[in-house]
């Protein structure tokens, strides 16, 4: 069965600094990987997804993530944080043989002025 | 842009009461899901639904829960006899394809059980 870990339940960065949110997964079959963002009192919005094409995936709002099979990682990055990036970020994995997504525990990103 | 809509946005109920949460998935999607998020915790899979039947369900989805697609547009989650620990945000999602496709989530229905 697949699982997801996200290192750091809370990450704080200064405005303009690099954002790095970590995600590691375990899966017995080739996975599909996703990053979702949740703003306060809102639903989950897709940032980007990896589905076995290019290993470097670009998403919305300047975010990107790199799939590294050898490290079983799919870390999310953004070169320069903006105040509006403050939110909860969830990494999710879906196995190619299965249907349901499994979400990581989430990382709350705070952006300091 | 098409979206998943959920009603109600917030429901308060007494323990032991039945609750129905409603969802309207994106119209051309074929796969439907319910997830829940207890306050401050991770998003947990409850159930997936395709072709008018449950295709997968988690351990959380016990006999107190049921899902139904009563017509061509709605997808409902029923909790037969609510418990305090059912208090959570419930998210409906739909997808166009079963593998590799993104899930489109609704805004969620917050259930508070007193």
PDB file of C-alpha atoms in Angstrom:
ATOM      1  CA  UNK A   1       0.000   0.000   0.000  1.00  0.00           C
ATOM      2  CA  UNK A   2       1.173   3.484  -0.711  1.00  0.00           C
ATOM      3  CA  UNK A   3       1.990   6.075   1.933  1.00  0.00           C
ATOM      4  CA  UNK A   4       3.258   9.629   2.077  1.00  0.00           C
ATOM      5  CA  UNK A   5       5.402  11.462   4.593  1.00  0.00           C
ATOM      6  CA  UNK A   6       5.971  15.186   4.707  1.00  0.00           C
ATOM      7  CA  UNK A   7       8.933  16.333   6.746  1.00  0.00           C
ATOM      8  CA  UNK A   8       8.015  19.367   8.807  1.00  0.00           C
ATOM      9  CA  UNK A   9       4.446  20.041   9.840  1.00  0.00           C
ATOM     10  CA  UNK A  10       5.186  23.775   9.819  1.00  0.00           C
ATOM     11  CA  UNK A  11       7.654  25.692   7.675  1.00  0.00           C
ATOM     12  CA  UNK A  12       8.303  29.420   7.967  1.00  0.00           C
ATOM     13  CA  UNK A  13      10.124  31.443   5.335  1.00  0.00           C
ATOM     14  CA  UNK A  14      10.658  35.132   4.753  1.00  0.00           C
ATOM     15  CA  UNK A  15       8.976  36.838   1.842  1.00  0.00           C
ATOM     16  CA  UNK A  16      11.226  36.455  -1.182  1.00  0.00           C
ATOM     17  CA  UNK A  17      13.044  33.429   0.199  1.00  0.00           C
ATOM     18  CA  UNK A  18      13.152  29.954  -1.294  1.00  0.00           C
ATOM     19  CA  UNK A  19      10.299  27.634  -0.400  1.00  0.00           C
ATOM     20  CA  UNK A  20      11.118  23.936  -0.007  1.00  0.00           C
ATOM     21  CA  UNK A  21       8.419  21.530   1.167  1.00  0.00           C
ATOM     22  CA  UNK A  22       9.466  17.919   1.432  1.00  0.00           C
ATOM     23  CA  UNK A  23       7.503  14.870   0.372  1.00  0.00           C
ATOM     24  CA  UNK A  24       8.580  11.229   0.379  1.00  0.00           C
ATOM     25  CA  UNK A  25       6.391   8.374  -0.698  1.00  0.00           C
ATOM     26  CA  UNK A  26       6.329   4.639  -0.665  1.00  0.00           C
ATOM     27  CA  UNK A  27       4.631   2.700  -3.385  1.00  0.00           C
ATOM     28  CA  UNK A  28       4.952  -0.810  -4.682  1.00  0.00           C
ATOM     29  CA  UNK A  29       4.105   0.248  -8.218  1.00  0.00           C
ATOM     30  CA  UNK A  30       4.867   3.355 -10.283  1.00  0.00           C
ATOM     31  CA  UNK A  31       3.085   6.183  -8.576  1.00  0.00           C
ATOM     32  CA  UNK A  32       1.255   9.264  -9.645  1.00  0.00           C
ATOM     33  CA  UNK A  33       2.188  12.167  -7.391  1.00  0.00           C
ATOM     34  CA  UNK A  34       0.366  15.383  -6.651  1.00  0.00           C
ATOM     35  CA  UNK A  35       0.692  18.534  -4.617  1.00  0.00           C
ATOM     36  CA  UNK A  36      -2.461  20.234  -3.399  1.00  0.00           C
ATOM     37  CA  UNK A  37      -2.811  23.548  -1.577  1.00  0.00           C
ATOM     38  CA  UNK A  38      -5.500  24.400   0.952  1.00  0.00           C
ATOM     39  CA  UNK A  39      -6.118  28.018   1.855  1.00  0.00           C
ATOM     40  CA  UNK A  40      -7.947  28.702   5.123  1.00  0.00           C
ATOM     41  CA  UNK A  41     -11.565  27.537   5.068  1.00  0.00           C
ATOM     42  CA  UNK A  42     -11.296  26.408   1.472  1.00  0.00           C
ATOM     43  CA  UNK A  43     -11.086  23.152  -0.432  1.00  0.00           C
ATOM     44  CA  UNK A  44      -8.083  21.497  -1.985  1.00  0.00           C
ATOM     45  CA  UNK A  45      -6.640  22.983  -5.141  1.00  0.00           C
ATOM     46  CA  UNK A  46      -4.224  21.157  -7.395  1.00  0.00           C
ATOM     47  CA  UNK A  47      -0.809  22.800  -7.691  1.00  0.00           C
ATOM     48  CA  UNK A  48       0.864  20.240  -9.928  1.00  0.00           C
ATOM     49  CA  UNK A  49       1.063  16.549 -10.733  1.00  0.00           C
ATOM     50  CA  UNK A  50       3.560  13.958 -11.893  1.00  0.00           C
ATOM     51  CA  UNK A  51       2.223  11.186 -14.094  1.00  0.00           C
ATOM     52  CA  UNK A  52       5.375   9.550 -15.506  1.00  0.00           C
ATOM     53  CA  UNK A  53       6.240  12.202 -18.046  1.00  0.00           C
ATOM     54  CA  UNK A  54       8.940  14.819 -17.295  1.00  0.00           C
ATOM     55  CA  UNK A  55      10.471  14.442 -13.847  1.00  0.00           C
ATOM     56  CA  UNK A  56      10.499  18.209 -13.272  1.00  0.00           C
ATOM     57  CA  UNK A  57       6.939  19.389 -13.113  1.00  0.00           C
ATOM     58  CA  UNK A  58       5.854  23.007 -13.207  1.00  0.00           C
ATOM     59  CA  UNK A  59       2.633  24.041 -11.571  1.00  0.00           C
ATOM     60  CA  UNK A  60       0.580  27.103 -10.850  1.00  0.00           C
ATOM     61  CA  UNK A  61       1.713  30.145  -8.869  1.00  0.00           C
ATOM     62  CA  UNK A  62       5.397  29.561  -9.673  1.00  0.00           C
ATOM     63  CA  UNK A  63       5.669  26.222  -7.879  1.00  0.00           C
ATOM     64  CA  UNK A  64       7.519  23.234  -9.249  1.00  0.00           C
ATOM     65  CA  UNK A  65       8.410  19.768  -8.025  1.00  0.00           C
ATOM     66  CA  UNK A  66      10.943  17.166  -9.044  1.00  0.00           C
ATOM     67  CA  UNK A  67      10.283  13.440  -9.024  1.00  0.00           C
ATOM     68  CA  UNK A  68      13.351  11.528  -7.879  1.00  0.00           C
ATOM     69  CA  UNK A  69      12.744   7.815  -8.058  1.00  0.00           C
ATOM     70  CA  UNK A  70      16.044   6.893  -6.373  1.00  0.00           C
ATOM     71  CA  UNK A  71      15.096   9.010  -3.354  1.00  0.00           C
ATOM     72  CA  UNK A  72      11.345   8.288  -3.553  1.00  0.00           C
ATOM     73  CA  UNK A  73      10.836  12.004  -3.226  1.00  0.00           C
ATOM     74  CA  UNK A  74       8.671  14.682  -4.782  1.00  0.00           C
ATOM     75  CA  UNK A  75       9.718  17.909  -3.070  1.00  0.00           C
ATOM     76  CA  UNK A  76       7.903  21.138  -3.825  1.00  0.00           C
ATOM     77  CA  UNK A  77       9.844  24.335  -4.418  1.00  0.00           C
ATOM     78  CA  UNK A  78       9.293  27.959  -5.272  1.00  0.00           C
ATOM     79  CA  UNK A  79      12.212  30.344  -5.808  1.00  0.00           C
ATOM     80  CA  UNK A  80      10.658  33.338  -4.079  1.00  0.00           C
ATOM     81  CA  UNK A  81       7.903  33.156  -1.478  1.00  0.00           C
ATOM     82  CA  UNK A  82       4.994  35.543  -1.555  1.00  0.00           C
ATOM     83  CA  UNK A  83       2.684  36.402   1.316  1.00  0.00           C
ATOM     84  CA  UNK A  84      -0.198  34.843  -0.602  1.00  0.00           C
ATOM     85  CA  UNK A  85       1.580  31.464  -0.519  1.00  0.00           C
ATOM     86  CA  UNK A  86       0.733  31.035   3.156  1.00  0.00           C
ATOM     87  CA  UNK A  87      -1.426  27.913   3.261  1.00  0.00           C
ATOM     88  CA  UNK A  88      -1.452  24.191   4.011  1.00  0.00           C
ATOM     89  CA  UNK A  89       0.250  22.019   1.409  1.00  0.00           C
ATOM     90  CA  UNK A  90      -0.535  18.360   0.922  1.00  0.00           C
ATOM     91  CA  UNK A  91       1.439  15.833  -1.054  1.00  0.00           C
ATOM     92  CA  UNK A  92      -0.582  12.891  -2.374  1.00  0.00           C
ATOM     93  CA  UNK A  93       0.182   9.617  -4.102  1.00  0.00           C
ATOM     94  CA  UNK A  94      -2.014   7.492  -6.270  1.00  0.00           C
ATOM     95  CA  UNK A  95      -0.819   4.124  -7.441  1.00  0.00           C
ATOM     96  CA  UNK A  96      -1.133   3.229 -11.089  1.00  0.00           C
ATOM     97  CA  UNK A  97      -2.940   0.072 -10.054  1.00  0.00           C
ATOM     98  CA  UNK A  98      -5.312   1.723  -7.635  1.00  0.00           C
ATOM     99  CA  UNK A  99      -7.857   4.426  -7.517  1.00  0.00           C
ATOM    100  CA  UNK A 100      -7.781   6.321  -4.298  1.00  0.00           C
ATOM    101  CA  UNK A 101      -5.368   9.049  -3.353  1.00  0.00           C
ATOM    102  CA  UNK A 102      -3.393   8.864  -0.140  1.00  0.00           C
ATOM    103  CA  UNK A 103      -2.522  12.228   1.326  1.00  0.00           C
ATOM    104  CA  UNK A 104       0.431  13.160   3.440  1.00  0.00           C
ATOM    105  CA  UNK A 105      -0.137  14.862   6.793  1.00  0.00           C
ATOM    106  CA  UNK A 106       0.351  18.307   5.326  1.00  0.00           C
ATOM    107  CA  UNK A 107       2.827  21.139   5.850  1.00  0.00           C
ATOM    108  CA  UNK A 108       1.671  24.556   6.947  1.00  0.00           C
ATOM    109  CA  UNK A 109       3.661  27.273   5.208  1.00  0.00           C
ATOM    110  CA  UNK A 110       3.974  30.650   6.893  1.00  0.00           C
ATOM    111  CA  UNK A 111       5.483  33.579   5.019  1.00  0.00           C
ATOM    112  CA  UNK A 112       6.983  36.297   7.166  1.00  0.00           C
ATOM    113  CA  UNK A 113       7.230  39.907   5.974  1.00  0.00           C
TER     114      UNK A 113
ATOM    115  CA  UNK B   1     -14.629  26.745 -15.102  1.00  0.00           C
ATOM    116  CA  UNK B   2     -16.486  23.616 -13.991  1.00  0.00           C
ATOM    117  CA  UNK B   3     -16.321  22.879 -10.295  1.00  0.00           C
ATOM    118  CA  UNK B   4     -17.485  20.450  -7.648  1.00  0.00           C
ATOM    119  CA  UNK B   5     -20.115  21.950  -5.391  1.00  0.00           C
ATOM    120  CA  UNK B   6     -21.044  20.774  -1.920  1.00  0.00           C
ATOM    121  CA  UNK B   7     -23.938  21.510   0.385  1.00  0.00           C
ATOM    122  CA  UNK B   8     -24.328  22.385   3.154  1.00  0.00           C
ATOM    123  CA  UNK B   9     -21.163  24.310   3.865  1.00  0.00           C
ATOM    124  CA  UNK B  10     -21.679  23.785   7.590  1.00  0.00           C
ATOM    125  CA  UNK B  11     -24.046  21.526   9.483  1.00  0.00           C
ATOM    126  CA  UNK B  12     -24.475  21.198  13.212  1.00  0.00           C
ATOM    127  CA  UNK B  13     -26.244  18.098  14.464  1.00  0.00           C
ATOM    128  CA  UNK B  14     -26.915  16.204  17.648  1.00  0.00           C
ATOM    129  CA  UNK B  15     -25.170  12.918  18.327  1.00  0.00           C
ATOM    130  CA  UNK B  16     -27.215  10.027  17.002  1.00  0.00           C
ATOM    131  CA  UNK B  17     -28.895  12.012  14.257  1.00  0.00           C
ATOM    132  CA  UNK B  18     -28.679  11.160  10.571  1.00  0.00           C
ATOM    133  CA  UNK B  19     -26.819  13.522   8.264  1.00  0.00           C
ATOM    134  CA  UNK B  20     -26.743  13.702   4.484  1.00  0.00           C
ATOM    135  CA  UNK B  21     -24.010  15.639   2.759  1.00  0.00           C
ATOM    136  CA  UNK B  22     -24.558  16.482  -0.859  1.00  0.00           C
ATOM    137  CA  UNK B  23     -22.194  16.929  -3.758  1.00  0.00           C
ATOM    138  CA  UNK B  24     -22.569  17.805  -7.396  1.00  0.00           C
ATOM    139  CA  UNK B  25     -19.501  16.499  -9.243  1.00  0.00           C
ATOM    140  CA  UNK B  26     -18.220  17.934 -12.491  1.00  0.00           C
ATOM    141  CA  UNK B  27     -20.666  16.860 -15.152  1.00  0.00           C
ATOM    142  CA  UNK B  28     -18.469  14.723 -17.412  1.00  0.00           C
ATOM    143  CA  UNK B  29     -16.607  13.030 -14.569  1.00  0.00           C
ATOM    144  CA  UNK B  30     -17.230   9.384 -13.876  1.00  0.00           C
ATOM    145  CA  UNK B  31     -15.378   8.739 -10.615  1.00  0.00           C
ATOM    146  CA  UNK B  32     -16.491  10.171  -7.323  1.00  0.00           C
ATOM    147  CA  UNK B  33     -14.894  10.262  -3.896  1.00  0.00           C
ATOM    148  CA  UNK B  34     -15.452  11.307  -0.324  1.00  0.00           C
ATOM    149  CA  UNK B  35     -12.602  12.333   1.950  1.00  0.00           C
ATOM    150  CA  UNK B  36     -12.677  13.741   5.419  1.00  0.00           C
ATOM    151  CA  UNK B  37     -10.345  15.969   7.394  1.00  0.00           C
ATOM    152  CA  UNK B  38     -10.628  16.101  11.152  1.00  0.00           C
ATOM    153  CA  UNK B  39      -9.537  19.523  12.374  1.00  0.00           C
ATOM    154  CA  UNK B  40      -5.765  19.835  12.255  1.00  0.00           C
ATOM    155  CA  UNK B  41      -5.265  16.358  10.844  1.00  0.00           C
ATOM    156  CA  UNK B  42      -4.585  14.804   7.482  1.00  0.00           C
ATOM    157  CA  UNK B  43      -7.038  14.310   4.650  1.00  0.00           C
ATOM    158  CA  UNK B  44      -8.343  10.737   4.845  1.00  0.00           C
ATOM    159  CA  UNK B  45      -9.890   8.663   2.092  1.00  0.00           C
ATOM    160  CA  UNK B  46     -13.372   7.352   2.803  1.00  0.00           C
ATOM    161  CA  UNK B  47     -14.797   5.890  -0.373  1.00  0.00           C
ATOM    162  CA  UNK B  48     -14.678   5.908  -4.144  1.00  0.00           C
ATOM    163  CA  UNK B  49     -17.633   5.313  -6.419  1.00  0.00           C
ATOM    164  CA  UNK B  50     -17.922   4.382 -10.051  1.00  0.00           C
ATOM    165  CA  UNK B  51     -20.683   3.062 -12.239  1.00  0.00           C
ATOM    166  CA  UNK B  52     -23.210   3.267  -9.430  1.00  0.00           C
ATOM    167  CA  UNK B  53     -21.275   1.187  -6.978  1.00  0.00           C
ATOM    168  CA  UNK B  54     -18.522   1.520  -4.426  1.00  0.00           C
ATOM    169  CA  UNK B  55     -15.163   0.632  -5.936  1.00  0.00           C
ATOM    170  CA  UNK B  56     -12.969   1.127  -2.868  1.00  0.00           C
ATOM    171  CA  UNK B  57     -13.534   2.071   0.748  1.00  0.00           C
ATOM    172  CA  UNK B  58     -11.356   2.613   3.787  1.00  0.00           C
ATOM    173  CA  UNK B  59     -11.635   1.221   7.296  1.00  0.00           C
ATOM    174  CA  UNK B  60     -13.251   4.480   8.345  1.00  0.00           C
ATOM    175  CA  UNK B  61     -16.191   3.828   6.030  1.00  0.00           C
ATOM    176  CA  UNK B  62     -18.086   1.447   8.279  1.00  0.00           C
ATOM    177  CA  UNK B  63     -21.762   0.489   8.326  1.00  0.00           C
ATOM    178  CA  UNK B  64     -22.719   3.931   9.588  1.00  0.00           C
ATOM    179  CA  UNK B  65     -21.733   5.412   6.242  1.00  0.00           C
ATOM    180  CA  UNK B  66     -23.354   5.036   2.870  1.00  0.00           C
ATOM    181  CA  UNK B  67     -23.097   6.732  -0.494  1.00  0.00           C
ATOM    182  CA  UNK B  68     -25.588   7.109  -3.245  1.00  0.00           C
ATOM    183  CA  UNK B  69     -25.998   8.703  -6.626  1.00  0.00           C
ATOM    184  CA  UNK B  70     -29.741   9.251  -6.536  1.00  0.00           C
ATOM    185  CA  UNK B  71     -29.913  10.968  -9.898  1.00  0.00           C
ATOM    186  CA  UNK B  72     -27.628  11.982 -12.732  1.00  0.00           C
ATOM    187  CA  UNK B  73     -26.003  14.848 -10.918  1.00  0.00           C
ATOM    188  CA  UNK B  74     -25.926  14.406  -7.140  1.00  0.00           C
ATOM    189  CA  UNK B  75     -23.592  12.240  -5.072  1.00  0.00           C
ATOM    190  CA  UNK B  76     -24.454  11.939  -1.406  1.00  0.00           C
ATOM    191  CA  UNK B  77     -22.762  10.757   1.762  1.00  0.00           C
ATOM    192  CA  UNK B  78     -25.072   9.629   4.545  1.00  0.00           C
ATOM    193  CA  UNK B  79     -24.006   9.110   8.129  1.00  0.00           C
ATOM    194  CA  UNK B  80     -26.735   7.083   9.766  1.00  0.00           C
ATOM    195  CA  UNK B  81     -26.153   7.814  13.441  1.00  0.00           C
ATOM    196  CA  UNK B  82     -23.552  10.483  14.013  1.00  0.00           C
ATOM    197  CA  UNK B  83     -20.917  10.270  16.724  1.00  0.00           C
ATOM    198  CA  UNK B  84     -18.839  13.046  18.234  1.00  0.00           C
ATOM    199  CA  UNK B  85     -15.793  11.756  16.375  1.00  0.00           C
ATOM    200  CA  UNK B  86     -17.571  12.258  13.038  1.00  0.00           C
ATOM    201  CA  UNK B  87     -17.024  15.983  13.431  1.00  0.00           C
ATOM    202  CA  UNK B  88     -14.818  16.904  10.505  1.00  0.00           C
ATOM    203  CA  UNK B  89     -14.652  18.608   7.150  1.00  0.00           C
ATOM    204  CA  UNK B  90     -15.969  16.298   4.457  1.00  0.00           C
ATOM    205  CA  UNK B  91     -14.675  16.800   0.942  1.00  0.00           C
ATOM    206  CA  UNK B  92     -16.254  15.468  -2.195  1.00  0.00           C
ATOM    207  CA  UNK B  93     -14.071  14.987  -5.260  1.00  0.00           C
ATOM    208  CA  UNK B  94     -14.496  13.798  -8.798  1.00  0.00           C
ATOM    209  CA  UNK B  95     -12.165  12.786 -11.582  1.00  0.00           C
ATOM    210  CA  UNK B  96     -12.441  12.136 -15.272  1.00  0.00           C
ATOM    211  CA  UNK B  97     -10.155   9.134 -15.320  1.00  0.00           C
ATOM    212  CA  UNK B  98      -9.340   6.531 -12.737  1.00  0.00           C
ATOM    213  CA  UNK B  99      -5.551   6.490 -12.925  1.00  0.00           C
ATOM    214  CA  UNK B 100      -3.240   9.414 -13.067  1.00  0.00           C
ATOM    215  CA  UNK B 101      -6.006  11.932 -13.222  1.00  0.00           C
ATOM    216  CA  UNK B 102      -6.255  14.730 -10.756  1.00  0.00           C
ATOM    217  CA  UNK B 103      -9.068  14.875  -8.269  1.00  0.00           C
ATOM    218  CA  UNK B 104     -11.169  18.009  -8.321  1.00  0.00           C
ATOM    219  CA  UNK B 105     -12.321  18.862  -4.826  1.00  0.00           C
ATOM    220  CA  UNK B 106     -15.300  20.774  -3.561  1.00  0.00           C
ATOM    221  CA  UNK B 107     -15.048  23.428  -0.884  1.00  0.00           C
ATOM    222  CA  UNK B 108     -16.068  20.945   1.780  1.00  0.00           C
ATOM    223  CA  UNK B 109     -18.912  20.500   4.240  1.00  0.00           C
ATOM    224  CA  UNK B 110     -18.065  21.102   7.864  1.00  0.00           C
ATOM    225  CA  UNK B 111     -19.945  18.734  10.152  1.00  0.00           C
ATOM    226  CA  UNK B 112     -20.135  19.506  13.858  1.00  0.00           C
ATOM    227  CA  UNK B 113     -21.637  16.810  16.081  1.00  0.00           C
ATOM    228  CA  UNK B 114     -22.701  17.942  19.548  1.00  0.00           C
TER     229      UNK B 114
END
